[in-house]
XYZ file of C-alpha atoms in Angstrom:
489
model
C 123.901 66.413 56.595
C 125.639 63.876 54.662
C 124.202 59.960 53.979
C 127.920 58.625 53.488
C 125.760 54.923 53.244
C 124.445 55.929 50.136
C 126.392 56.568 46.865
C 125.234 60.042 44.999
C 122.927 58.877 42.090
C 122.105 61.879 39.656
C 121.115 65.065 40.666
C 117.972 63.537 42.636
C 120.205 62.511 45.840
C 122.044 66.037 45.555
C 118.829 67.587 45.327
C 117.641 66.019 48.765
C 120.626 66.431 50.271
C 121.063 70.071 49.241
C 117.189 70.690 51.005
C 117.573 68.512 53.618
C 120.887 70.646 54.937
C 118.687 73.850 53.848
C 115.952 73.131 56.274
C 117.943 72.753 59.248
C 120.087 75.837 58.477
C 116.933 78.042 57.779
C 115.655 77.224 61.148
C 118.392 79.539 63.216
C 117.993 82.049 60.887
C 114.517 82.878 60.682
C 114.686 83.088 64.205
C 117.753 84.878 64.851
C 115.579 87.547 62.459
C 112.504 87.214 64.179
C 114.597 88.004 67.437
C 115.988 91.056 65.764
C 112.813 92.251 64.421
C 111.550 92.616 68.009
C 114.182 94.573 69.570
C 114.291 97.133 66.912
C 114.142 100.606 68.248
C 111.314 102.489 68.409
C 111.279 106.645 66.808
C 109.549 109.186 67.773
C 107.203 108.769 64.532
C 105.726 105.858 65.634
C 103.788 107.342 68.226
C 100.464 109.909 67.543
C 101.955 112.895 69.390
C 103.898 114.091 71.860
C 105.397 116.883 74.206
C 108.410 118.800 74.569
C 109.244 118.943 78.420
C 111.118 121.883 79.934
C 113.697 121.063 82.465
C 114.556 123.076 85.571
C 118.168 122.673 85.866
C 120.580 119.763 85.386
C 119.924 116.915 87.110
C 120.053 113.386 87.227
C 116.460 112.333 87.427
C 112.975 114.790 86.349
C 109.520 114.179 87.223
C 106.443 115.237 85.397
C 102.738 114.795 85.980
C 101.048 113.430 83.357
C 98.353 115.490 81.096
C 94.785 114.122 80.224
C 95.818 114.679 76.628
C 97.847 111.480 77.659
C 95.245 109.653 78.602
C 92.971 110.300 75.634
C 95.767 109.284 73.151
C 97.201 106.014 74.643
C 96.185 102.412 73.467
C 97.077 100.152 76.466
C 95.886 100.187 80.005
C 99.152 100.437 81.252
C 100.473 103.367 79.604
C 103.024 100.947 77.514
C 103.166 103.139 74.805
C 104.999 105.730 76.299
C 108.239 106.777 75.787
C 110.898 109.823 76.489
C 113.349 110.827 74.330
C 116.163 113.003 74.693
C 117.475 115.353 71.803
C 119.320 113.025 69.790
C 116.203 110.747 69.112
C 117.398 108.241 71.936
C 114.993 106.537 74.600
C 115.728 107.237 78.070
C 114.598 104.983 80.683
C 111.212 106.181 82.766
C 109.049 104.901 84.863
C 105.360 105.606 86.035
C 104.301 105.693 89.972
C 101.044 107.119 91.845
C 101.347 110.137 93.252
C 100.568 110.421 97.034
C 98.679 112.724 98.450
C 99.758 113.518 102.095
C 97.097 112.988 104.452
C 97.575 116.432 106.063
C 97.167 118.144 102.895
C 93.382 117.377 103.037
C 92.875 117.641 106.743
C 91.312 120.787 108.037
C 92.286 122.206 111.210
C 89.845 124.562 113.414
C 90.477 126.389 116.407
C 88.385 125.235 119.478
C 86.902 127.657 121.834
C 87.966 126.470 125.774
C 86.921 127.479 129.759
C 88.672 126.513 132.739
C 86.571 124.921 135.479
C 87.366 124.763 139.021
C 86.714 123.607 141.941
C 83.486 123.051 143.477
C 83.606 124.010 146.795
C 80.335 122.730 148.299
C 81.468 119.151 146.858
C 85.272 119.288 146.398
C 86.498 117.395 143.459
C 83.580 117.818 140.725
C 82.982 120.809 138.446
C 79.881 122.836 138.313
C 78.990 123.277 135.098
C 75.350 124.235 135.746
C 75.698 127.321 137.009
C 78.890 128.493 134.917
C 77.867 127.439 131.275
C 75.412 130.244 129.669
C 74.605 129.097 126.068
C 72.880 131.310 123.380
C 69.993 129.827 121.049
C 72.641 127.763 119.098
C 74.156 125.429 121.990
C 77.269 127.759 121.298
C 78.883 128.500 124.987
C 78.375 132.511 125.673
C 80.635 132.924 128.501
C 81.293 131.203 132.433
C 79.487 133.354 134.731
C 81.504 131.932 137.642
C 85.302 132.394 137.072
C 87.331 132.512 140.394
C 90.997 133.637 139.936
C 93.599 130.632 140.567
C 96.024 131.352 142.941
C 97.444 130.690 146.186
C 94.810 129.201 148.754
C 92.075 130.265 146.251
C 90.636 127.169 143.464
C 92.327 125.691 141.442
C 91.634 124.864 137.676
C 90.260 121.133 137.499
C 89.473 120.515 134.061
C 88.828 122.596 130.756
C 85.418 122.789 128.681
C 85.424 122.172 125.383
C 82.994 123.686 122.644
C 82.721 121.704 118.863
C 78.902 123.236 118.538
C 80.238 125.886 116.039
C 82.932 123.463 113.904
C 81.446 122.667 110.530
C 84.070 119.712 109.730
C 83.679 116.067 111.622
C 86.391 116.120 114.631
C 89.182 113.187 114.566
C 91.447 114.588 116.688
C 92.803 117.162 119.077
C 95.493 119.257 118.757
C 96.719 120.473 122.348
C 99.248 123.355 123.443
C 99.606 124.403 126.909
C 102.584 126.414 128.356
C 105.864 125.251 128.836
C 107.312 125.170 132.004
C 104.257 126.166 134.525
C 102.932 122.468 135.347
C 104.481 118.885 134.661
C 105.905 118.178 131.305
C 103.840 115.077 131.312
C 100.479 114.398 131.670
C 97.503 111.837 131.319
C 94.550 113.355 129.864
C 91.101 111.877 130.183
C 88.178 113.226 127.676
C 84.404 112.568 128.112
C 81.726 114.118 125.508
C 78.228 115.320 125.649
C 75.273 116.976 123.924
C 72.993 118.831 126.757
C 76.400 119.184 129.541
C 74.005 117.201 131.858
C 75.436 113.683 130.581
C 78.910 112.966 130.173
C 79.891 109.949 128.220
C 84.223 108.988 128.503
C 85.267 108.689 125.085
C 89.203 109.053 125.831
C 91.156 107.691 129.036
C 94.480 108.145 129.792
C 95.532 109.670 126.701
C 99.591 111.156 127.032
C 100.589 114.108 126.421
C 103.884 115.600 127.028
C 106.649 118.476 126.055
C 109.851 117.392 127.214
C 113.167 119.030 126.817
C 116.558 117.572 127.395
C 120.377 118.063 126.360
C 118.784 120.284 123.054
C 116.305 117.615 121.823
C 112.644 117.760 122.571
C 109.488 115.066 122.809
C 106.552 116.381 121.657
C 102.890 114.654 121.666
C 100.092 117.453 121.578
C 97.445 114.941 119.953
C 94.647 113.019 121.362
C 93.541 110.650 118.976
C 89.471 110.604 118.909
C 87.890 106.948 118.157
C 84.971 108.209 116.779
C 82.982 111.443 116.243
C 82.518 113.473 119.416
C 79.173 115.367 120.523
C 78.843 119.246 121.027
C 80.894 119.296 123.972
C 83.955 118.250 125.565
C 85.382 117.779 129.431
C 88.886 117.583 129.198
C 90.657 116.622 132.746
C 94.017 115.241 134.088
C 95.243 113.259 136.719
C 97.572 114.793 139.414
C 97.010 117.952 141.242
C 99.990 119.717 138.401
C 97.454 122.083 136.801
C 97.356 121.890 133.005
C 97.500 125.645 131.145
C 95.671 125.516 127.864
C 96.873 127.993 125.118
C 95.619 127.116 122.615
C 93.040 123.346 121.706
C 92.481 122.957 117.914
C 90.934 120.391 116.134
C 91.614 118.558 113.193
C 89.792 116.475 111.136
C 89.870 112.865 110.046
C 91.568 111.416 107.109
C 88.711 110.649 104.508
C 90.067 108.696 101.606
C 87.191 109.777 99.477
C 87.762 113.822 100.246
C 91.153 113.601 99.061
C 91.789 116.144 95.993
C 90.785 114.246 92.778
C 89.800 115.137 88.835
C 86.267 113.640 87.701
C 85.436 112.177 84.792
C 81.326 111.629 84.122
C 80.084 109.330 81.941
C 76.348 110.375 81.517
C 73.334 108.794 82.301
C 73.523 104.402 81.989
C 71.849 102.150 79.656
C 69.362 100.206 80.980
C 70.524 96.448 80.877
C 67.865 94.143 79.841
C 69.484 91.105 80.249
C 69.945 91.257 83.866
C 67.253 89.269 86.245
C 67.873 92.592 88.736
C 68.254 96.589 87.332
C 71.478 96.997 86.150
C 72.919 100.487 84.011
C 75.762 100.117 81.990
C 78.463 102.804 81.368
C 81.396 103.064 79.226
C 84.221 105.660 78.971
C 87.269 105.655 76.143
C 89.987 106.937 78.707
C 92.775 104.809 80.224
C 92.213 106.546 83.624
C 93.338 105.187 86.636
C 90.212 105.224 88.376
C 90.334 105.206 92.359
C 86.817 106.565 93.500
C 83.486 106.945 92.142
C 79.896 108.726 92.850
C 76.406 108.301 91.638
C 74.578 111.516 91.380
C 70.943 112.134 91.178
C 68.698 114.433 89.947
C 65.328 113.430 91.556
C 64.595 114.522 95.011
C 65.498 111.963 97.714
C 66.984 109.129 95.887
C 68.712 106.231 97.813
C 69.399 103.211 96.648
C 72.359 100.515 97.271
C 74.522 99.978 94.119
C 77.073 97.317 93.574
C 79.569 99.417 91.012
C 81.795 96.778 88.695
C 84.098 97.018 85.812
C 85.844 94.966 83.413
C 88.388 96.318 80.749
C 86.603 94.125 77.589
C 83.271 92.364 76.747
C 84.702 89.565 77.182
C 86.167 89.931 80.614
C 84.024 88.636 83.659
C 82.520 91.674 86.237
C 84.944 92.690 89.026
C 83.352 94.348 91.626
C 84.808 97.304 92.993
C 82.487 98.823 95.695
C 78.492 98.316 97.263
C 77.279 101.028 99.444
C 74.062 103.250 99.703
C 74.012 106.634 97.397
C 71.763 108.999 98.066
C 71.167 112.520 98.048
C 68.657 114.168 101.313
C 67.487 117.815 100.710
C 66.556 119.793 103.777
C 65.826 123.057 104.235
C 68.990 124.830 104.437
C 71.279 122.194 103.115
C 71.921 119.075 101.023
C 73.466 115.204 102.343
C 74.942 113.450 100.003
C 76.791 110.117 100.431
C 80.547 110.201 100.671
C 81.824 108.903 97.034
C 83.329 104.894 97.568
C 86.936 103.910 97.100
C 88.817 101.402 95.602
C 91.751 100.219 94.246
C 92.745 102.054 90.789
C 92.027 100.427 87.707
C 92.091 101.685 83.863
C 88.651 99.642 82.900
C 86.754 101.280 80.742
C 83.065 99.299 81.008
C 81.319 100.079 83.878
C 77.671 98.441 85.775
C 75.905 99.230 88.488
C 73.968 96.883 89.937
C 70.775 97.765 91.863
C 70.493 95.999 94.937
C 67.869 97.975 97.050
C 66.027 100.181 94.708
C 64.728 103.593 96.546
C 65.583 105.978 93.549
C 62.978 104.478 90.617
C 65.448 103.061 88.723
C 63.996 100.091 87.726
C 61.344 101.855 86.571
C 63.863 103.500 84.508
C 61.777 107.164 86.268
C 65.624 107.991 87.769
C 68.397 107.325 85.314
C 71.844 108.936 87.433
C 74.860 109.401 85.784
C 78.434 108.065 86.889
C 81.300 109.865 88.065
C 84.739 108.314 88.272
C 87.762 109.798 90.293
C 91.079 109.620 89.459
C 94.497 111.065 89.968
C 96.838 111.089 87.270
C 100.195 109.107 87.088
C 103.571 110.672 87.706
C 105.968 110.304 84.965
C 109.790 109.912 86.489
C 112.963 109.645 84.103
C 116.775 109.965 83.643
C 118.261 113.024 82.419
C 120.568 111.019 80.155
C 121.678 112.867 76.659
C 121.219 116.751 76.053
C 117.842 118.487 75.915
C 114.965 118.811 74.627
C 113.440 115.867 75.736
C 110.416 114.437 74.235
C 107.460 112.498 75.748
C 105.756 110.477 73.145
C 102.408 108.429 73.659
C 99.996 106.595 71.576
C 101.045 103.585 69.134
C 98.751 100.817 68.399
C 102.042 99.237 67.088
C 103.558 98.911 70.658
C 100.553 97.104 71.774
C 102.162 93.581 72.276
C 106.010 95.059 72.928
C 107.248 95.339 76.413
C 106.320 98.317 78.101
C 110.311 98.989 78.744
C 112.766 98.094 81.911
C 112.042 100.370 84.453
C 114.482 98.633 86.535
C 117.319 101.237 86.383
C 114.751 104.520 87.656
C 113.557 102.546 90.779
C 116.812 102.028 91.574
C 117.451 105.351 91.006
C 115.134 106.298 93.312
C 115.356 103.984 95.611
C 119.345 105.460 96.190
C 118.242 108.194 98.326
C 115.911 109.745 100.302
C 112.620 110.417 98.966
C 112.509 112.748 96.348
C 115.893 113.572 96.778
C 117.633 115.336 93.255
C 114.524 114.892 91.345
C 113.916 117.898 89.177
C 110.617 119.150 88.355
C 109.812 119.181 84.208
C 106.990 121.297 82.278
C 104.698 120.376 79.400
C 105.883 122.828 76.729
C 104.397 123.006 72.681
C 102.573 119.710 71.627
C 104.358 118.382 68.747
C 102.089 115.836 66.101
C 104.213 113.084 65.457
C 102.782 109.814 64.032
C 98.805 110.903 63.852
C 96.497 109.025 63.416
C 98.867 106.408 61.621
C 100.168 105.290 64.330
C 96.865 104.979 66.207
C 95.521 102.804 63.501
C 96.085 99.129 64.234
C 97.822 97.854 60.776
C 97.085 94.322 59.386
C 99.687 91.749 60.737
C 101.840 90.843 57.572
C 101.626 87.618 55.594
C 103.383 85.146 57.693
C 105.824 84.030 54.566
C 108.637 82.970 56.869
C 106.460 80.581 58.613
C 105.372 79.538 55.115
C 109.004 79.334 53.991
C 110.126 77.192 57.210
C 107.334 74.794 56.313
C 108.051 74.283 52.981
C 111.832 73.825 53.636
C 110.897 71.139 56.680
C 108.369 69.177 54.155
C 110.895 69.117 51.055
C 113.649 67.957 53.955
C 111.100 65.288 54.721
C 110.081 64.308 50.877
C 113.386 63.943 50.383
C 114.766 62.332 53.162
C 111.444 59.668 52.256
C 112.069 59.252 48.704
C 116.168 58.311 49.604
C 114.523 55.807 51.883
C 112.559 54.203 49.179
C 115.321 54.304 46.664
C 117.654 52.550 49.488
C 114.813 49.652 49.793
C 114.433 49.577 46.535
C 117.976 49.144 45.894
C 118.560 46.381 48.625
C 115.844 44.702 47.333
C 117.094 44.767 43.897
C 120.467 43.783 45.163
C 119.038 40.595 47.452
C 117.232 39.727 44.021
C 120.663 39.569 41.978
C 122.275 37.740 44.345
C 119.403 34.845 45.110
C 119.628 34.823 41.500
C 123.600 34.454 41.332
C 123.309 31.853 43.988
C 120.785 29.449 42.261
């Protein structure tokens, strides 16, 4: 910046104009070095440890489960400081997604015993299950004492009985074959239930089903969807006079979010929170776990009580609640009831409360402390194959803690190309390799901020400057409109 108004007087006006040009071109380069400080690449050292992964075959993208040595070791709830690098030391893109479990992977199946009924001739139309059900002790069916042979002129088979007395699973739907070809390929099933065969109650009208083969495809739909849990027994009949013959009825169970396969993770007995108006036990856990599910257990003998379970991921972070139902635990004399575990969103906090609502357990009288379980599934970890093997996963910097997790942008695309799943490799944790250590767990003290300082100084020396050329100019013009008032007189 040049002041071509005012003529260079000693080395005071070069000084000033020297800084003033200094501050303005210091500006552009402290943060052109600021902006490369925070793009610099990160090494496998600057993480605590890590694993060598083992790769099937060639491939363009791997996937690996990740270990709970993971979750010990990282420093930010969203697994930022993680990163995968291939065998010349270079980061290759990954990215982290939940794993699904398939709800028929935690469905049980069962087969169900079944009985024809016929015809009952003294009143033509209904089923006499009085005299052809004999039961033993149990309410399991024995046998049909009546069973008339189908056939031409003789009865024909009206409906089929049903018997869930011996299933030990909760029934949410029925599985149906019949053979092909020996009735109508369609049919619409009606289903009533009952405890004592005396009272039937419909729980199922009109419910299709139908095997249907045309030009080499097929139409398949074997299930009748349940709306709720059935009693001991079943009536399953059909409109039309097409008889329907059974091979074979199972039944499946419901999908239970809470029953599906998960790792646990118990965090003791709570501390009794004195600061709360109702009874409150807090817990705490140093995991980054992506927590979906939890259970209170008990140790007393017929505990219930109604909890409100929250979490937060600091002290300083309001309560979020993430469930209220009623735990409890009911011993009888041949078994044990315990409350199905509540479900939730996942989320990585790691302070826990629960809040009594309805106290049945004692534990405001702090006479039944119970411990908290949380369940959780662990992440799966999906990258590119990019550069030669071995690959390394890394995790655990306290110096990636306010850096950008990473663009994950190119692997969902990836993945997103094909069909699920589709040329994604399957990888192996092989040796554990300390990197870092503890260094790089340890949060280091942020350096002296001397460029700030520097900027500062440079900006106020452009501004003492730029004021002291101001008061030399009114100085001068002052002097000047002196001389020539003086001149004039």
């Amino acid at each position: 910046m040049r002041y071509l108004f005012l003529k260079p007087q000693g080395h005071r006006f070069r000084f000033c104009r020297r800084a003033t040009q200094l501050s303005f071109t210091m500006i552009p380069l402290l943060a052109l070095q600021a902006a490369f400080a925070g793009t610099q690449e990160v090494r496998p050292d600057d993480f605590a440890a890590g694993y060598y992964l083992e790769v099937t075959s060639p491939g363009p993208l791997y996937s690996l489960e990740l270990p709970l040595d993971v979750y010990r070791t990282v420093r930010r709830p969203d697994l930022g400081d993680i990163r995968v690098f291939n065998g010349a030391g270079e980061v290759v893109p990954h990215s982290l997604r939940d794993v699904a479990v398939p709800p028929e992977a935690v469905r049980k199946k069962a087969s169900v015993p079944f009985f024809p009924l016929f015809e009952n001739t003294a009143n033509p139309g209904q089923s006499d299950l009085a005299m052809q059900v004999v039961r033993n002790s149990s309410g399991t069916i024995v046998s049909i004492n009546a069973d008339p042979k189908p056939g031409a002129g003789g009865p024909q088979t009206t409906s089929y009985l049903l018997d869930l007395s011996g299933l030990k699973t909760p029934v949410g739907e029925l599985d149906v074959h019949w053979i092909a070809g020996q009735g109508s390929p369609v049919y619409a099933v009606t289903v009533q239930h009952s405890s004592d065969l005396q009272r039937w109650i419909p729980l199922v009208a009109n419910a299709p089903l139908a095997d249907l083969q045309h030009g080499g495809a097929r139409v398949e739909k074997r299930n009748i969807i349940l709306p709720y849990g059935p009693q001991k027994y079943l009536r399953l009949t059909w409109q039309g006079g097409t008889p329907l013959v059974l091979n074979r009825v199972d039944a499946v169970s419901p999908i239970v979010p809470s029953r599906q396969p998960r790792q646990w993770d118990d965090l003791g007995s709570g501390v009794v929170d004195t600061g709360e108006k109702v009874p409150a036990l807090n817990y705490k856990t140093s995991l980054r776990l992506p927590v979906s599910s939890a259970q209170m257990v008990f140790f007393d003998k017929n505990p219930t009580a109604r909890i409100a379970l929250q979490s937060r991921p600091t002290d300083k972070d309001p309560w979020h609640t993430r469930c209220e139902q009623v735990f409890y635990k009911l011993s009888f004399t041949a078994s044990e009831v315990r409350n199905e575990p509540c479900v939730f969103q996942p989320t990585t906090d790691t302070l826990w409360r629960a809040v009594v609502r309805e106290d049945g357990a004692g534990i405001g009288s702090r006479q039944q402390i119970p411990t908290l379980q949380l369940g959780w599934n662990p992440s799966e970890l999906v990258f590119i194959g990019r550069g030669e093997p071995p690959f390394l996963l890394a995790f655990g910097s306290a110096g990636l803690e306010q850096q950008d997790r990473g663009d994950s942008t190119v692997v969902l695309q990836a993945l997103n190309a094909g069909p699920a799943n589709q040329g994604i490799g399957s990888a192996r944790l092989g040796s554990r390799r300390e990197l870092g250590g503890e260094r790089a767990l340890k949060s280091l003290p942020p350096p002296p901020p001397w460029k700030k300082w520097l900027l500062w100084g440079v900006l106020v020396a452009g501004v003492a400057c730029l004021a002291g050329m101001a008061r030399s100019l009114i100085k001068e013009m002052n002097k000047k409109a002196i001389n020539q008032t003086t001149s004039e007189k």
